[in-house]
């Protein structure tokens, strides 16, 4: 399994846990709950040591979007995911 396949498998696990697909996570939708789940994926990848540029490439986002997601308070993300 290539590193990219491992990352997509990890994203898929988080996505399925919340009722989404990898395509949903990597897609353009900005629905509130989907964005929260996408942010969990960003936090997971950052925790594994990937740079913002690498995460951006993997998730089809600009690295500044990743930086914004990482700078957002963690409690806000958890409330949105758990609360809906």
CSV table of N, CA, C and O in Angstrom, one decimal, residues 1 4 10 19 28 32 37 41 66 71 77 82-83:
chain,number,residue,atom,x,y,z
A,1,UNK,N,0.8,-1.2,0.0
A,1,UNK,CA,0.0,0.0,0.0
A,1,UNK,C,0.9,1.2,0.0
A,1,UNK,O,1.8,1.4,0.8
A,4,UNK,N,0.0,7.4,-0.1
A,4,UNK,CA,-1.2,8.1,-0.5
A,4,UNK,C,-2.4,7.2,-0.2
A,4,UNK,O,-3.5,7.6,0.3
A,10,UNK,N,-7.2,6.2,5.9
A,10,UNK,CA,-7.4,6.8,7.1
A,10,UNK,C,-8.5,7.9,7.0
A,10,UNK,O,-9.4,7.9,7.9
A,19,UNK,N,-20.6,9.1,8.3
A,19,UNK,CA,-21.6,8.9,7.2
A,19,UNK,C,-21.2,9.6,5.9
A,19,UNK,O,-22.1,9.9,5.1
A,28,UNK,N,-15.8,19.7,-3.0
A,28,UNK,CA,-15.9,21.2,-2.8
A,28,UNK,C,-17.0,21.6,-1.8
A,28,UNK,O,-17.1,22.8,-1.4
A,32,UNK,N,-21.7,22.6,6.9
A,32,UNK,CA,-21.1,22.8,8.2
A,32,UNK,C,-20.6,21.5,8.8
A,32,UNK,O,-19.4,21.4,9.2
A,37,UNK,N,-15.9,17.4,9.8
A,37,UNK,CA,-15.3,16.1,9.6
A,37,UNK,C,-14.0,16.3,8.8
A,37,UNK,O,-13.0,15.6,9.1
A,41,UNK,N,-10.0,15.3,9.7
A,41,UNK,CA,-9.0,14.6,8.8
A,41,UNK,C,-7.7,15.5,8.8
A,41,UNK,O,-6.6,14.9,8.8
A,66,UNK,N,-5.6,24.9,5.1
A,66,UNK,CA,-5.2,24.0,6.1
A,66,UNK,C,-4.7,24.7,7.3
A,66,UNK,O,-5.0,24.4,8.5
A,71,UNK,N,-5.6,26.5,13.0
A,71,UNK,CA,-5.6,27.6,14.0
A,71,UNK,C,-7.0,27.7,14.6
A,71,UNK,O,-7.1,28.5,15.6
A,77,UNK,N,-14.7,22.6,16.7
A,77,UNK,CA,-14.8,21.4,15.7
A,77,UNK,C,-15.6,20.3,16.4
A,77,UNK,O,-16.5,19.7,15.8
A,82,UNK,N,-20.0,16.5,17.2
A,82,UNK,CA,-20.8,15.7,18.2
A,82,UNK,C,-22.2,16.3,18.3
A,82,UNK,O,-23.2,15.5,18.4
A,83,UNK,N,-22.4,17.6,18.1
A,83,UNK,CA,-23.7,18.2,18.3
A,83,UNK,C,-24.7,18.0,17.2
A,83,UNK,O,-25.9,18.1,17.4
